[in-house]
Tab-separated table of C-alpha atoms in Angstrom:
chain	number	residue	atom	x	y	z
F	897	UNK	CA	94.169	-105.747	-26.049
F	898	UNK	CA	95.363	-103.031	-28.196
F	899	UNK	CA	96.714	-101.844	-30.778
F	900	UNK	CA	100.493	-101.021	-29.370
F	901	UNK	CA	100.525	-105.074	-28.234
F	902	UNK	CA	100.947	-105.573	-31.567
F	903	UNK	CA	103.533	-103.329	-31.832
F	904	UNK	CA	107.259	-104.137	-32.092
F	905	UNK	CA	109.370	-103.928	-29.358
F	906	UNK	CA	112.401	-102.059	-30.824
F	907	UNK	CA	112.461	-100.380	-34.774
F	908	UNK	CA	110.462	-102.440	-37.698
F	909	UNK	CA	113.969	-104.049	-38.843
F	910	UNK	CA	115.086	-104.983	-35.753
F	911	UNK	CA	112.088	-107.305	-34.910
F	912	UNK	CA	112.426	-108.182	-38.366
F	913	UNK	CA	109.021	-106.612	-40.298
F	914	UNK	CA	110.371	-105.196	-43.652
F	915	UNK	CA	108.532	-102.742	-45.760
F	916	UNK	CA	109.827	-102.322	-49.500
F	917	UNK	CA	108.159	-100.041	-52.249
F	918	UNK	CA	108.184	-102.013	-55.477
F	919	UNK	CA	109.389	-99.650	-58.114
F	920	UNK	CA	107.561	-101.484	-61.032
F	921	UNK	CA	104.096	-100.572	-59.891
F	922	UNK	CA	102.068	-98.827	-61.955
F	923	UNK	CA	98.709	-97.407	-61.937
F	924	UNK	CA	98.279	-97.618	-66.209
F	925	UNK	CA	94.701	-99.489	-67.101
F	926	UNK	CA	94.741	-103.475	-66.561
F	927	UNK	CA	96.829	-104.398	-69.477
F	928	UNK	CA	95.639	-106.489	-72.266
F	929	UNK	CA	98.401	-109.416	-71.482
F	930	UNK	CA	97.413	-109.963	-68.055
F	931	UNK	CA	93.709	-109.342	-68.965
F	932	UNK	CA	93.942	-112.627	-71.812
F	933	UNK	CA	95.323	-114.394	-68.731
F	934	UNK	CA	92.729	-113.938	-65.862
F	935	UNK	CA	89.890	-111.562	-66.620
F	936	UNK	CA	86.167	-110.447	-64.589
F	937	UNK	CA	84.208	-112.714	-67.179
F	938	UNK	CA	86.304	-115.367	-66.511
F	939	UNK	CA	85.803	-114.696	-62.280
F	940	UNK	CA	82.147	-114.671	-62.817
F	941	UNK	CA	81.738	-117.786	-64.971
F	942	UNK	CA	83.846	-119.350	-61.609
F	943	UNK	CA	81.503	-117.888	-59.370
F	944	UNK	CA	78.518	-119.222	-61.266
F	945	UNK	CA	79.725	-122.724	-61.704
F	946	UNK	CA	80.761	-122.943	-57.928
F	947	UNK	CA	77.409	-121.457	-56.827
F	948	UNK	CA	75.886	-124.912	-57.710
F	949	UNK	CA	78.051	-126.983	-55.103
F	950	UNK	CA	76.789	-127.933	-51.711
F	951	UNK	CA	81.095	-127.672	-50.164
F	952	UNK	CA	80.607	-123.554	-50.683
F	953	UNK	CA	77.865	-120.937	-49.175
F	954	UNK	CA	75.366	-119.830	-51.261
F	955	UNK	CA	75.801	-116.234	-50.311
F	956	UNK	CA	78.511	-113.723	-49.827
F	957	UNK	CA	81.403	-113.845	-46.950
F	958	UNK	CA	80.745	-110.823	-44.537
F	959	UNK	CA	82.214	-107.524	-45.215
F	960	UNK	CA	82.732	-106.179	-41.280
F	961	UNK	CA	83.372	-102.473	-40.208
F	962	UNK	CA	85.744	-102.578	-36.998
F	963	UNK	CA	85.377	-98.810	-36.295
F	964	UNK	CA	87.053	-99.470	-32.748
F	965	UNK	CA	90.204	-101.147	-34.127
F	966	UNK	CA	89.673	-97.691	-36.871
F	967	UNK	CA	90.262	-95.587	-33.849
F	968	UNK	CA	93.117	-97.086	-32.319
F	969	UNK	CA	94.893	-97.542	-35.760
F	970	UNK	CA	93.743	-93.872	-36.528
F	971	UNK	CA	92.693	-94.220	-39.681
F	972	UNK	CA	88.758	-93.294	-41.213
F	973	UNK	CA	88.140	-97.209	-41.580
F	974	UNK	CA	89.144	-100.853	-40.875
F	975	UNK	CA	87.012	-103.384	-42.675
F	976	UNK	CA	87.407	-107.233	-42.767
F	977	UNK	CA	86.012	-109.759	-45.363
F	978	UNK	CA	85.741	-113.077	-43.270
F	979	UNK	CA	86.630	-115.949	-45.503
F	980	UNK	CA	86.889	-117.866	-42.459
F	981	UNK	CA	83.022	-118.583	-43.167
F	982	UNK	CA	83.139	-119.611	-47.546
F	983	UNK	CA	82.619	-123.097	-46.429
F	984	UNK	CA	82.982	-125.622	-43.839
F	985	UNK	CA	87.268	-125.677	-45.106
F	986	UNK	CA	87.032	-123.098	-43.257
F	987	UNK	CA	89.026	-120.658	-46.051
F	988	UNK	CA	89.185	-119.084	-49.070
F	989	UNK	CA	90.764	-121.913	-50.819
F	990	UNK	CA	87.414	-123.473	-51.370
F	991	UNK	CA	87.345	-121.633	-54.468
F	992	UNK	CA	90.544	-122.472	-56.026
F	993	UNK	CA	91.376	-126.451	-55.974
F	994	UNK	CA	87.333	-126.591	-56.547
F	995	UNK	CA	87.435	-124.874	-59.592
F	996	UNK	CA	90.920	-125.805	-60.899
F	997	UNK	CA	90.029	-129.313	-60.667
F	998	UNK	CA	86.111	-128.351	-63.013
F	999	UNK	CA	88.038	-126.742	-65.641
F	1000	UNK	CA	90.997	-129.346	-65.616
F	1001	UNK	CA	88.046	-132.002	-66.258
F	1002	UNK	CA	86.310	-129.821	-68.588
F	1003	UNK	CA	89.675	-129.851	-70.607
F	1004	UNK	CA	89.665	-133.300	-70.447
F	1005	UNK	CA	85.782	-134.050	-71.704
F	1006	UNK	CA	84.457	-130.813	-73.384
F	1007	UNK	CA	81.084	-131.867	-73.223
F	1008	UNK	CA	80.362	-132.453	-69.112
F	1009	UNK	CA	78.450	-129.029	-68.025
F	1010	UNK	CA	80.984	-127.605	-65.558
F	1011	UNK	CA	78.108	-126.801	-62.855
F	1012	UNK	CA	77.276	-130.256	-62.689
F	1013	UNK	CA	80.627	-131.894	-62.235
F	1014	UNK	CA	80.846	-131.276	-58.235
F	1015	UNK	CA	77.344	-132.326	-58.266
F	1016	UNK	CA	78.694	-135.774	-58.750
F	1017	UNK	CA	77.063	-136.094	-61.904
F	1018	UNK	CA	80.098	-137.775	-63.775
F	1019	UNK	CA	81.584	-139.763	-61.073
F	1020	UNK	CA	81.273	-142.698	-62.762
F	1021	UNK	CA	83.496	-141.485	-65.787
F	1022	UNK	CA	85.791	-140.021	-63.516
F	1023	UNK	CA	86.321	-142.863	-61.136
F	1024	UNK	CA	89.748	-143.850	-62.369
F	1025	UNK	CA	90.615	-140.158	-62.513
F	1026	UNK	CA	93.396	-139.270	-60.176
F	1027	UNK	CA	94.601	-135.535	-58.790
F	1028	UNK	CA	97.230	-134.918	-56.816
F	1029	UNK	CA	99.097	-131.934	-55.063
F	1030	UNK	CA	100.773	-131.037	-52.580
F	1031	UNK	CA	99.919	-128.691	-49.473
F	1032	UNK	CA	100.061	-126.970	-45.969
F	1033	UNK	CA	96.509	-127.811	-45.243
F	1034	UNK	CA	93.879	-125.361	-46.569
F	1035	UNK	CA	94.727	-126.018	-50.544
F	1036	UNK	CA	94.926	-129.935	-50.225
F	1037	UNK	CA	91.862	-129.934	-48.199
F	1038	UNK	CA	89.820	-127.483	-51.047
F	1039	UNK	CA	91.049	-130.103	-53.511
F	1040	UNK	CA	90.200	-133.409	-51.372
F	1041	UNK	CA	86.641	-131.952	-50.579
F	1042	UNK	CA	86.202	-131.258	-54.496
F	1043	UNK	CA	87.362	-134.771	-55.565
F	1044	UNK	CA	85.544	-136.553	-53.576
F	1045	UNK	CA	82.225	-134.796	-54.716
F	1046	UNK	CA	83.235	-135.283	-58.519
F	1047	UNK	CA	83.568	-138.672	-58.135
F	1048	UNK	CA	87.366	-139.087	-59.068
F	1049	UNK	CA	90.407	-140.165	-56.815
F	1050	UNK	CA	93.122	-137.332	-54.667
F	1051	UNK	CA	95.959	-138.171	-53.738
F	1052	UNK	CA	97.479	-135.334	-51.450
F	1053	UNK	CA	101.454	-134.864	-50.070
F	1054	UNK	CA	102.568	-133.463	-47.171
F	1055	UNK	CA	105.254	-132.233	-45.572
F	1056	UNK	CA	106.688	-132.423	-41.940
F	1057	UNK	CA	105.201	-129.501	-40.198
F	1058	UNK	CA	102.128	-129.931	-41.425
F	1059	UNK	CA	99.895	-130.687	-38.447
F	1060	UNK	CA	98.503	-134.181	-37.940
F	1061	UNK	CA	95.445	-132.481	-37.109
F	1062	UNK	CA	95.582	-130.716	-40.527
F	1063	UNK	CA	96.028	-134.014	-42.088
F	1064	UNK	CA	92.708	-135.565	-40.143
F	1065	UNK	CA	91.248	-132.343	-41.130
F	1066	UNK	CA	92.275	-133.767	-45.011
F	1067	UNK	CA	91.706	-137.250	-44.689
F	1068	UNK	CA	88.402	-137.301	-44.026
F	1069	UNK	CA	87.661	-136.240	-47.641
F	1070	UNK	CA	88.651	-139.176	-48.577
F	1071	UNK	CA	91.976	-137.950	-50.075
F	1072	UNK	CA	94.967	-140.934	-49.769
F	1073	UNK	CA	98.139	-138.991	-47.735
F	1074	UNK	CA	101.705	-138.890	-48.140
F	1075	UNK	CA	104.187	-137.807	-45.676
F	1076	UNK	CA	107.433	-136.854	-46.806
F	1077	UNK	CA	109.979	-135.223	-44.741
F	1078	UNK	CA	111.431	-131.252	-45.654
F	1079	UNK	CA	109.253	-128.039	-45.755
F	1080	UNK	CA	106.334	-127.230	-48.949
F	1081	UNK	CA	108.576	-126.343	-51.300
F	1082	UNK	CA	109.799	-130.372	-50.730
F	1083	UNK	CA	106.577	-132.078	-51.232
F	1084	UNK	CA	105.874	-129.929	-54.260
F	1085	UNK	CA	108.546	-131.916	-55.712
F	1086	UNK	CA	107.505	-134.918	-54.785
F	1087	UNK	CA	103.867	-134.536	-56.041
F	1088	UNK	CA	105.379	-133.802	-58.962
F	1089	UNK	CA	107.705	-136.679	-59.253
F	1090	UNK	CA	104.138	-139.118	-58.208
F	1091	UNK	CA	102.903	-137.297	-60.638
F	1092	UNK	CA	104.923	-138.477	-63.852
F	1093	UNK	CA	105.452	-141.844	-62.264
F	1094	UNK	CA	101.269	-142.893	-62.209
F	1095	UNK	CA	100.184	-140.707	-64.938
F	1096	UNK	CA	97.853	-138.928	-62.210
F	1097	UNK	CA	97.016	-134.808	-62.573
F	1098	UNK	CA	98.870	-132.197	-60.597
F	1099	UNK	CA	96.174	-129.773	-59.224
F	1100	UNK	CA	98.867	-127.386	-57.546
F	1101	UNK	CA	98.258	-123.264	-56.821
F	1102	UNK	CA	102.271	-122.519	-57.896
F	1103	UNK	CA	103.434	-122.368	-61.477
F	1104	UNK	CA	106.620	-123.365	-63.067
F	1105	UNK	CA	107.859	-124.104	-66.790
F	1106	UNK	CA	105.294	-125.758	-68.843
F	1107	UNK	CA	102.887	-125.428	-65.818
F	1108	UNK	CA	100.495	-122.617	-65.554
F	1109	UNK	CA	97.149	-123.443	-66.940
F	1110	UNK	CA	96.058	-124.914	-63.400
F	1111	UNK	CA	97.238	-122.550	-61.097
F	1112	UNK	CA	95.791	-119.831	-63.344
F	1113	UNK	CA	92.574	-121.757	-62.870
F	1114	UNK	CA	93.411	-121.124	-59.212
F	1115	UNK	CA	93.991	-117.933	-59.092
F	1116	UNK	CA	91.090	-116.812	-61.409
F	1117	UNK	CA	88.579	-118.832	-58.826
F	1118	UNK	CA	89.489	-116.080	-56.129
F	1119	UNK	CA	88.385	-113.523	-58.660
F	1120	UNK	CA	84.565	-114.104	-56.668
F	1121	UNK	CA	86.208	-112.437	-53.062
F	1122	UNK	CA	86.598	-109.332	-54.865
F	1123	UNK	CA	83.714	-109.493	-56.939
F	1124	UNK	CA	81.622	-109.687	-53.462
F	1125	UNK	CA	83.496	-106.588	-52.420
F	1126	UNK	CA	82.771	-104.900	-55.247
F	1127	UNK	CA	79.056	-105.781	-54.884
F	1128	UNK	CA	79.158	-105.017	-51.000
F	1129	UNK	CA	80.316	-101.439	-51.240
F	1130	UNK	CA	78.501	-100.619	-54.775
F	1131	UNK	CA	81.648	-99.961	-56.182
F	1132	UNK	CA	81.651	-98.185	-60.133
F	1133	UNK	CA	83.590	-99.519	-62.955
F	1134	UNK	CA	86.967	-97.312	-63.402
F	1135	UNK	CA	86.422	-94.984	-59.948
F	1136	UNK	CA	87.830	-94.993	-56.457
F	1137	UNK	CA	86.514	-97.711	-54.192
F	1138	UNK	CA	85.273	-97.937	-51.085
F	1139	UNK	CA	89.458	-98.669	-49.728
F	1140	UNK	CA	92.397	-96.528	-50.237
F	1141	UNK	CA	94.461	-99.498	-48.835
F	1142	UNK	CA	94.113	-103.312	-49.164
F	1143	UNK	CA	96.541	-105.924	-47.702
F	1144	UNK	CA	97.251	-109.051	-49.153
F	1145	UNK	CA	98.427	-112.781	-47.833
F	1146	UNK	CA	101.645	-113.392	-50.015
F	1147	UNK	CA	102.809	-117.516	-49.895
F	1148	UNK	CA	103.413	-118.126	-53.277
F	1149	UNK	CA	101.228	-115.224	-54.904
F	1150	UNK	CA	97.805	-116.896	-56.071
F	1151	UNK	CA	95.380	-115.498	-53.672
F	1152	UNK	CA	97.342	-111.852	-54.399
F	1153	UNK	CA	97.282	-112.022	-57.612
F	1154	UNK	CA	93.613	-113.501	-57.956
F	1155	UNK	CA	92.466	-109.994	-56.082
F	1156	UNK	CA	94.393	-107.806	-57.482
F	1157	UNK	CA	94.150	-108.807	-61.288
F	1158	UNK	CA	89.854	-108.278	-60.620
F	1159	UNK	CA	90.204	-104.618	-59.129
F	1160	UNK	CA	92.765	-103.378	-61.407
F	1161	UNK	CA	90.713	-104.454	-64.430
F	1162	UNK	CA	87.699	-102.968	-62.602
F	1163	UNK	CA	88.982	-99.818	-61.149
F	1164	UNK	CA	91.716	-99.428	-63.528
F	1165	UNK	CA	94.006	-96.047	-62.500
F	1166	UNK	CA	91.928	-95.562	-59.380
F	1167	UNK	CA	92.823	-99.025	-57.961
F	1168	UNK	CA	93.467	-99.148	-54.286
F	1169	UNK	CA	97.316	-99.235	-53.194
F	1170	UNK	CA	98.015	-102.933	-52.382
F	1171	UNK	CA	100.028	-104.481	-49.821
F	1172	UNK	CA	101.434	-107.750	-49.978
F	1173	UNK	CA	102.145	-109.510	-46.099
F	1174	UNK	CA	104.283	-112.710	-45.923
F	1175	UNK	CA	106.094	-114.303	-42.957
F	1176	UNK	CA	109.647	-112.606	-42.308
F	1177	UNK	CA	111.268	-116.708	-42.706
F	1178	UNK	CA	109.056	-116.785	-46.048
F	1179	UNK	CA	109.678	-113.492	-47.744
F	1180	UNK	CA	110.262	-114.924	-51.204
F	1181	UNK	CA	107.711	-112.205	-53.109
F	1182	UNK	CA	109.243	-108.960	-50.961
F	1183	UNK	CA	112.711	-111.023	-52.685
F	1184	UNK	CA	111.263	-111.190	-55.655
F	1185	UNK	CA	110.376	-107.206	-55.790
F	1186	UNK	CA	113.881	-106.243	-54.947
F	1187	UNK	CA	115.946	-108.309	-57.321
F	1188	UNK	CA	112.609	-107.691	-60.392
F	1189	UNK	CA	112.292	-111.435	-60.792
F	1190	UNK	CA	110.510	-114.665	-58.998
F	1191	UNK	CA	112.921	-115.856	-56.341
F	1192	UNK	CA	113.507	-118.016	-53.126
F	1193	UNK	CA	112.895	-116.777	-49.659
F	1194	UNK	CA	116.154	-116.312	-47.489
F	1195	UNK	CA	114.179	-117.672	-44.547
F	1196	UNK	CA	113.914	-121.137	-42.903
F	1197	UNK	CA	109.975	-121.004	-44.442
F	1198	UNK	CA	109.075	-122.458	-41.352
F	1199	UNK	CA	106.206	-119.985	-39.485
F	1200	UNK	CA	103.048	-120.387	-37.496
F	1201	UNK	CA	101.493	-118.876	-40.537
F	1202	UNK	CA	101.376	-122.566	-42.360
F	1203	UNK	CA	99.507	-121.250	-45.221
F	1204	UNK	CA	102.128	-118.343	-45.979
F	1205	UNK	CA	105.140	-120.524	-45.308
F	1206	UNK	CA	105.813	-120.691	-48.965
F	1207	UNK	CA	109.751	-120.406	-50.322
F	1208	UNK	CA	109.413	-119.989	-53.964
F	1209	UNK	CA	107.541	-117.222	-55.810
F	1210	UNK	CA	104.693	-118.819	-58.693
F	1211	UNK	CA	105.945	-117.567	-61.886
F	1212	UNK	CA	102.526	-116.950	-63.050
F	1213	UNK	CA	101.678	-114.953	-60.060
F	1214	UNK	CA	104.604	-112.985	-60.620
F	1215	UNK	CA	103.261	-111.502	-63.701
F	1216	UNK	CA	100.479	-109.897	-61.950
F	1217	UNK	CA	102.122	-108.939	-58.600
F	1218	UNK	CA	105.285	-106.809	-60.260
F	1219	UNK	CA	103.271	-104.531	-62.324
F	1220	UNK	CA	100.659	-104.176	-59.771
F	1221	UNK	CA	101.327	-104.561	-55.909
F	1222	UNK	CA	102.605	-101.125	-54.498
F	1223	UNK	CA	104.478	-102.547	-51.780
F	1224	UNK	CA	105.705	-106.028	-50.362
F	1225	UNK	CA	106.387	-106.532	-46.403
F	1226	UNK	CA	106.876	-109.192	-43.868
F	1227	UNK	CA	106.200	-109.643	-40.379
F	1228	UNK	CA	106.934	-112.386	-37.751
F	1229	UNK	CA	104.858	-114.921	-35.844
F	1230	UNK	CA	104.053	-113.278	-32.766
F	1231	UNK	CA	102.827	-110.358	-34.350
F	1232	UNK	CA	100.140	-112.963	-36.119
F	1233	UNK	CA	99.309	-114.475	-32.734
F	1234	UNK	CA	98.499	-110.801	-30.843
F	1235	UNK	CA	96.727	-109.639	-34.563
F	1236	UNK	CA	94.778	-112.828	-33.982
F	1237	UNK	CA	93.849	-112.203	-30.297
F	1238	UNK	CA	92.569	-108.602	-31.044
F	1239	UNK	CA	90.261	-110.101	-33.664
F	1240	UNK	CA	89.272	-112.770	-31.107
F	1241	UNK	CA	88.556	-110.182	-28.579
F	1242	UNK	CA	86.159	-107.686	-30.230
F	1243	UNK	CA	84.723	-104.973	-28.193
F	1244	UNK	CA	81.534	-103.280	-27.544
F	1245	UNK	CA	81.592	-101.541	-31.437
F	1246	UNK	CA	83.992	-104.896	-32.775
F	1247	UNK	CA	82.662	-108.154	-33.825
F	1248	UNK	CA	84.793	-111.055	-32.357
F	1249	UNK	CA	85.656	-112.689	-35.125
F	1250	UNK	CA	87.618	-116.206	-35.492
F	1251	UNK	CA	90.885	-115.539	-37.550
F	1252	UNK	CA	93.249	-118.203	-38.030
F	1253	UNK	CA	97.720	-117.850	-38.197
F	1254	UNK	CA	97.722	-116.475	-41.638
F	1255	UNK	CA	94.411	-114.793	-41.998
F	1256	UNK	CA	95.418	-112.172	-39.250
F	1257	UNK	CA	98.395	-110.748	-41.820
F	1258	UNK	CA	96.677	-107.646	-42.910
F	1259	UNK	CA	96.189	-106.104	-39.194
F	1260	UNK	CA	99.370	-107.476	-38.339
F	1261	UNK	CA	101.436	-105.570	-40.757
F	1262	UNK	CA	98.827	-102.382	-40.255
F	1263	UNK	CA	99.307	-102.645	-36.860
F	1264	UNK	CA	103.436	-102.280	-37.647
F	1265	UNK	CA	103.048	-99.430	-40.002
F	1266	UNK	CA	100.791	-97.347	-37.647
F	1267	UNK	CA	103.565	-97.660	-34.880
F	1268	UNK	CA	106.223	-96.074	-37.046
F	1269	UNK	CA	105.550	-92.475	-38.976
F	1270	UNK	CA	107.596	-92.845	-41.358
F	1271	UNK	CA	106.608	-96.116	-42.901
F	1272	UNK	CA	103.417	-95.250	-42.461
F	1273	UNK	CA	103.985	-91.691	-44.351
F	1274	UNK	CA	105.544	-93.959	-46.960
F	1275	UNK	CA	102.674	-95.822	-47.804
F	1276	UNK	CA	100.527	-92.662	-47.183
F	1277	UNK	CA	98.514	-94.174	-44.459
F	1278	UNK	CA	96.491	-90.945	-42.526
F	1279	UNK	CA	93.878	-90.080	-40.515
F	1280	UNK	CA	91.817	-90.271	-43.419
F	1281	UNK	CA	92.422	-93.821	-44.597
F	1282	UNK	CA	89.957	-96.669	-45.749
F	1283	UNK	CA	91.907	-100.026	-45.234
F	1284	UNK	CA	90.601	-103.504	-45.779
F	1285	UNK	CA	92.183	-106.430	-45.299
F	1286	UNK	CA	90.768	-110.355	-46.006
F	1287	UNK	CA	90.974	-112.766	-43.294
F	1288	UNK	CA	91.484	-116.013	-45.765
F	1289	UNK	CA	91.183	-118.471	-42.839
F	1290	UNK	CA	89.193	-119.276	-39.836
F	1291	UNK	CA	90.227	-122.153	-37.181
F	1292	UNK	CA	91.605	-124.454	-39.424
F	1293	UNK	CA	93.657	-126.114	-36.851
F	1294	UNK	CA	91.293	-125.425	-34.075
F	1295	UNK	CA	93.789	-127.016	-31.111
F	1296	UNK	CA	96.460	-124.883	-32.430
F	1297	UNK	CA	94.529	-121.843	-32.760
F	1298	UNK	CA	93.278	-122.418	-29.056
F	1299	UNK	CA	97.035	-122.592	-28.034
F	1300	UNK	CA	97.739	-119.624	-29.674
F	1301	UNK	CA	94.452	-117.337	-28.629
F	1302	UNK	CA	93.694	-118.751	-25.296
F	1303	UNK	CA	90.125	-119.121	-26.258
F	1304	UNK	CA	88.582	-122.129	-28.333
F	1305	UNK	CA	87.247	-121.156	-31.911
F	1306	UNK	CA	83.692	-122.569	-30.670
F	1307	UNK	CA	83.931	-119.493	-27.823
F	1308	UNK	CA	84.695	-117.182	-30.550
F	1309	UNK	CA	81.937	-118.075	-32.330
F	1310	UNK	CA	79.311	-118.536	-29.801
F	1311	UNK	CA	80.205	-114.337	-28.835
F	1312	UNK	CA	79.863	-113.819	-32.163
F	1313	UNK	CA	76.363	-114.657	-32.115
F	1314	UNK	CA	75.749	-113.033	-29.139
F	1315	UNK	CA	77.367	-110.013	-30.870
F	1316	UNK	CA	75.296	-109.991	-33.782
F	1317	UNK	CA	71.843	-110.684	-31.858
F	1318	UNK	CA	72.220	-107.786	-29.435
């Protein structure tokens, strides 16, 4: 397959994709407010208390060059770090619920040692301890997996077009489920409202008023994907990296703003420009950029890409995205499904690799950009461009993802070998 599959069929706003430059960007160093909000010490001491539990990999995701998608994007670079691979969640959100929920309990009892807490080694005082939150699969199942090793109880909500296979995929963690009817933004409320009717803990990756401590937790927990970029590509404190470009999943913000707070503090003025993807139905951060405040989406919310399929901007998140994400765009589903079949394919030069609905985003909305000049020239995309973009989940749906690919996840991953050992 190649790159002009991906393509639209008519202009970029006819099939829907949307590119918008956010005019509040700035390139000044990492400023102190956002800095006494989520900072690299704070990333690292996540990173080390995580590195002691058994639900994450003890080394880094892969950083992969895909010089033959490079060529037909025509750009210098195309690199890809596979979250898919963090754990067996299968995504990146095995480092926020995880490590919201340690420093939620570490609030609570001051003296536990945070490293030890997923080890199981207070489930006894945390028996009668309940979490709750609300999800479209990935962050409820992060959260479940972490509860269950602590010891304490999860209670996790879900909405109707959730999966039933994402729920299995849940339940199995031991987590108690609730189905509600209505889209995320639904059973947010509802988690809430459980919430403040059984005195149980709200673990949830979106802020609101009087609620940001946790999903700063959140947030700060991805901190470690960029600090393994960083590491992979020997990047230096306050230079140019090794990416001119980097595109981000948008849903609510977290993941975004997680990333982007860690290499503006690190690379300061010479940060790479950032690009934010969401779903065209869930475009409530590109919304947010054009009226300078958190807002809705204008969208149904409902897209393939279930982890993106967010309506309402996190008010926290917000903070970092406005002063620091260069540009906010959406795409729609089918350009997902072919950006996930060209990363299932590989080539001769390409590793196959095993991308879910929303962790094909970046090459999806690269793939757009490349076909039209001008947007490209806008975001000053060239022959000479570095771009990386984070796949955040593998098959975490795997009878859905073998719908949409036409190849199981297992086949995908059994090439993969077969890629790496010839």
């Amino acid at each position: 397959m190649s790159i002009s599959a991906l393509a639209p069929s008519g202009s970029a706003e006819q099939d829907h994709s949307r590119l918008f430059a956010n005019p509040r960007a700035t390139r000044e160093p990492y400023p102190a407010p956002l800095r006494s909000i989520m900072n690299i010490e704070r990333a690292q001491e996540c990173r080390r208390w995580l590195s002691a539990w058994p639900g994450i990999a003890r080394q880094a995701t892969p950083l992969y060059d895909l010089p033959g998608i490079a060529q037909q994007l025509g750009i210098a670079r195309f690199s890809v770090k596979d979250e898919s691979v963090r754990s067996s969640l299968g995504s990146f959100k095995a480092l926020g619920a995880p490590i919201a929920l340690v420093r939620q309990i570490v609030r609570l009892h001051p003296a536990f040692d945070p490293a030890l807490i997923l080890m199981g080694r207070y489930a006894q005082q945390l028996q009668d301890y309940t979490v709750i939150s609300a999800t479209d699969g990935n962050h409820g199942r992060g959260l479940a997996a972490a509860a269950r090793d602590a010891g304490c109880r999860c209670v996790i909500v879900l909405h109707a077009n959730v999966s039933v296979e994402r729920e299995q995929a849940i339940a199995v963690y031991g987590a108690q489920i609730v189905r509600i009817k209505g889209n995320y933004d639904d059973s947010v409320e509802e988690a809430s409202r459980l919430a403040t009717v059984n005195g149980w803990q709200v673990v949830s990756d979106t802020s609101y008023d009087g609620y940001e401590d946790i999903p700063r937790d959140v947030m700060q927990g991805y901190g470690t994907i960029a600090e393994e970029i960083v590491e992979q590509t020997g990047a230096q404190p306050g230079l140019a990296g090794a990416f001119t470009h980097v595109f981000l999943q948008g849903g609510v913000g977290g993941m975004a703003a997680g990333l982007v707070s860690y290499f503006w503090e690190f690379q300061g003025a010479q940060r790479p420009t950032f690009i934010v993807v969401e779903p065209v139905q869930a475009d409530c951060l590109l919304q947010s950029a054009i009226q300078g405040r958190p807002a809705r989406a204008t969208g149904s919310v409902d897209s393939v890409m279930a982890g993106l399929a967010c309506g309402e901007t996190s008010m926290l998140a917000w903070k970092f995205l406005e002063p620091g994400v260069d540009y906010f765009m959406t795409i729609d589903d089918q350009q997902a499904i072919e950006a996930m079949r060209l990363l299932a394919n590989g080539s001769n030069i390409d590793i196959p690799i095993v991308a879910g609905e929303s962790g094909t985003a970046g090459l999806a909305a690269m793939s757009v950009l490349r076909t039209d000049p001008a947007l490209a020239q806008q975001v000053g995309i060239d022959a000479h461009s570095r771009v990386l973009m984070i796949n955040t989940e593998g098959a975490t749906a795997p009878s859905v993802y073998e719908a949409l690919v036409g190849q199981s996840a297992l086949t995908i991953a059994a090439r993969q070998a077969s890629w790496h050992a010839s």
